[in-house]
């Protein structure tokens, strides 16, 4: 049984909402979740697209929509004043932390970014999460500065884009791609029924 | 009770799927549908976005997704070999035909484009639909060549974009915007509950 691959950028509001539900939804399906942060900019280089927050009209719509989804789901959601951050430090830290602690670490990053403006671009800010996971901030800082780790993270993103991943959230399960927070139900139906 | 405004481009696969359901969904809500074709290019001028079919990766995903949705809904869906057409002639014809026949005319255009490669960019091709609606092809051809009609259609699109419409399908009801085929259920919930 293949896992549900959950591709996302830590600065994606829609990924934040998907992250709240994906473990439970996958568990219902008898699947695990493979959390896979990557830099959306890697996809933008191929698609020529821009982030929602850099796009007139879509920017305003997305902010209204995120607030609406948060109210609907009873979630606290407070966009950082300088959203979006380029979450490279947080993404590298995720891959340094994984596998055991990775999902919990990702949820912590999401919550702190979208509730308390964690600077996901700052190695120092991200390193301060380490003690909550029994890790040392200095070790995390050194780990995410390691060229081999940086290269690994870059390659993971490029390999994903080469497989057709271009959005956030973006799911792949049983080789089938699903783009968007609003497609989680269709993905679940696909897995339950074996596809159509 | 405000109608459900249904904004779309005749070349939008997701709008085709929304068109199949929107009248029934609105009727359940006790609302009418105001069908509103416009040229997505009008929005792209403001957003800087490009169509799905002009965007690497998204293009392939969209084609797979449309076929998947069509199978799921039991609909025939055959993308024209030269998709997307610039559906300006069909859009002008819609506004020449409206109001009484407009929704039926729009459904005919959608069906013929996505099943039989109707050239929605060609005034002549579009005019051949006229007899099915008790109209004369020559009258339709003259009507959509009228500068006043052209100006009206242009203004409708520009006014929509000025109100924040940028996608297809895009719904506005009770002043609330909803973007995307996969948001029809949320829109219905919003209307039923009065919003949240």
Coordinates of C-alpha atoms in Angstrom, one line a residue, chain A residues 31-166:
Chain A
X31 CA -2.6 4.5 4.5
X32 CA 0.3 6.4 6.1
X33 CA 1.2 10.0 5.1
X34 CA 4.6 10.9 3.7
X35 CA 5.1 14.5 4.6
X36 CA 7.1 16.3 1.9
X37 CA 7.8 20.0 2.2
X38 CA 9.4 21.6 -0.8
X39 CA 10.0 25.0 -2.1
X40 CA 7.1 26.1 -4.4
X41 CA 9.7 28.3 -6.1
X42 CA 11.2 25.2 -7.6
X43 CA 7.9 24.5 -9.4
X44 CA 7.5 28.2 -10.4
X45 CA 10.7 28.0 -12.3
X46 CA 9.1 25.4 -14.5
X47 CA 5.5 26.6 -14.6
X48 CA 6.3 30.3 -14.8
X49 CA 3.5 30.8 -12.2
X50 CA 3.8 33.1 -9.2
X51 CA 2.6 32.7 -5.6
X52 CA -1.0 33.7 -4.7
X53 CA 0.3 36.6 -2.6
X54 CA 2.2 38.0 -5.6
X55 CA -0.8 37.9 -7.9
X56 CA -3.3 40.8 -8.0
X57 CA -6.9 39.8 -7.3
X58 CA -5.9 36.2 -6.3
X59 CA -4.0 37.6 -3.4
X60 CA -7.1 39.4 -2.0
X61 CA -9.3 36.4 -2.7
X62 CA -6.9 34.0 -1.0
X63 CA -6.7 36.0 2.2
X64 CA -10.5 36.2 2.3
X65 CA -10.8 32.5 1.6
X66 CA -8.2 31.4 4.2
X67 CA -10.0 33.4 6.9
X68 CA -13.3 31.9 5.7
X69 CA -11.9 28.4 5.9
X70 CA -10.3 29.0 9.3
X71 CA -13.7 30.2 10.7
X72 CA -15.4 27.2 9.1
X73 CA -13.0 24.7 10.6
X74 CA -12.6 26.5 14.0
X75 CA -8.9 27.1 13.5
X76 CA -6.8 30.0 14.6
X77 CA -5.2 31.6 11.5
X78 CA -3.2 34.8 11.6
X79 CA -1.2 35.6 8.5
X80 CA 2.3 37.0 9.3
X81 CA 2.4 40.7 8.4
X82 CA 5.2 40.0 6.0
X83 CA 3.7 36.8 4.5
X84 CA 5.0 34.9 2.6
X85 CA 8.3 34.0 4.0
X86 CA 10.7 31.8 1.9
X87 CA 10.6 28.8 4.2
X88 CA 13.9 27.3 3.2
X89 CA 15.3 27.0 6.7
X90 CA 12.2 25.3 8.0
X91 CA 12.2 22.9 5.0
X92 CA 15.8 22.0 5.6
X93 CA 15.2 21.5 9.3
X94 CA 12.3 19.1 8.4
X95 CA 14.6 16.9 6.4
X96 CA 17.3 17.0 9.1
X97 CA 14.7 16.0 11.7
X98 CA 13.0 13.2 9.8
X99 CA 11.9 10.6 9.8
X100 CA 10.5 9.9 13.3
X101 CA 9.7 13.5 14.4
X102 CA 9.1 15.0 11.0
X103 CA 5.3 15.1 10.9
X104 CA 5.1 16.6 14.4
X105 CA 7.8 19.0 13.5
X106 CA 6.0 20.1 10.4
X107 CA 2.8 20.7 12.3
X108 CA 4.7 22.8 14.8
X109 CA 6.2 24.9 12.0
X110 CA 2.8 25.4 10.4
X111 CA 1.1 26.3 13.6
X112 CA 3.8 28.8 14.7
X113 CA 4.0 30.4 11.2
X114 CA 0.3 30.8 10.8
X115 CA -0.5 31.7 14.4
X116 CA 2.7 33.4 15.7
X117 CA 4.6 34.6 12.7
X118 CA 7.5 32.2 13.1
X119 CA 10.3 33.3 10.7
X120 CA 10.6 30.1 8.7
X121 CA 13.3 31.7 6.6
X122 CA 15.6 32.2 9.6
X123 CA 17.8 29.3 10.7
X124 CA 18.1 30.8 14.2
X125 CA 14.3 31.1 14.6
X126 CA 13.8 27.6 13.4
X127 CA 16.5 26.2 15.6
X128 CA 14.7 27.4 18.7
X129 CA 12.1 24.7 18.1
X130 CA 14.7 22.0 18.6
X131 CA 14.4 21.5 22.4
X132 CA 10.7 20.7 22.1
X133 CA 11.8 17.7 20.1
X134 CA 14.6 16.7 22.4
X135 CA 17.2 18.2 20.0
X136 CA 19.9 20.8 20.4
X137 CA 19.5 24.1 18.6
X138 CA 23.2 24.1 17.8
X139 CA 23.0 20.7 16.2
X140 CA 20.0 21.7 14.1
X141 CA 21.8 24.8 13.0
X142 CA 24.8 22.9 12.0
X143 CA 22.7 20.2 10.4
X144 CA 20.8 22.5 8.1
X145 CA 24.0 24.3 7.1
X146 CA 25.5 21.0 5.9
X147 CA 26.0 21.2 2.1
X148 CA 24.9 17.5 1.7
X149 CA 21.6 18.2 3.5
X150 CA 21.0 21.3 1.4
X151 CA 21.7 19.3 -1.8
X152 CA 19.4 16.6 -0.6
X153 CA 16.5 19.0 0.0
X154 CA 17.1 20.7 -3.4
X155 CA 17.0 17.4 -5.1
X156 CA 13.9 16.2 -3.4
X157 CA 12.1 19.3 -4.6
X158 CA 13.4 19.0 -8.2
X159 CA 12.6 15.3 -8.3
X160 CA 9.0 16.1 -7.2
X161 CA 8.6 18.8 -9.9
X162 CA 10.0 16.3 -12.5
X163 CA 7.2 14.0 -11.4
X164 CA 4.6 16.7 -12.0
X165 CA 4.2 18.3 -8.6
X166 CA 3.6 22.0 -9.0

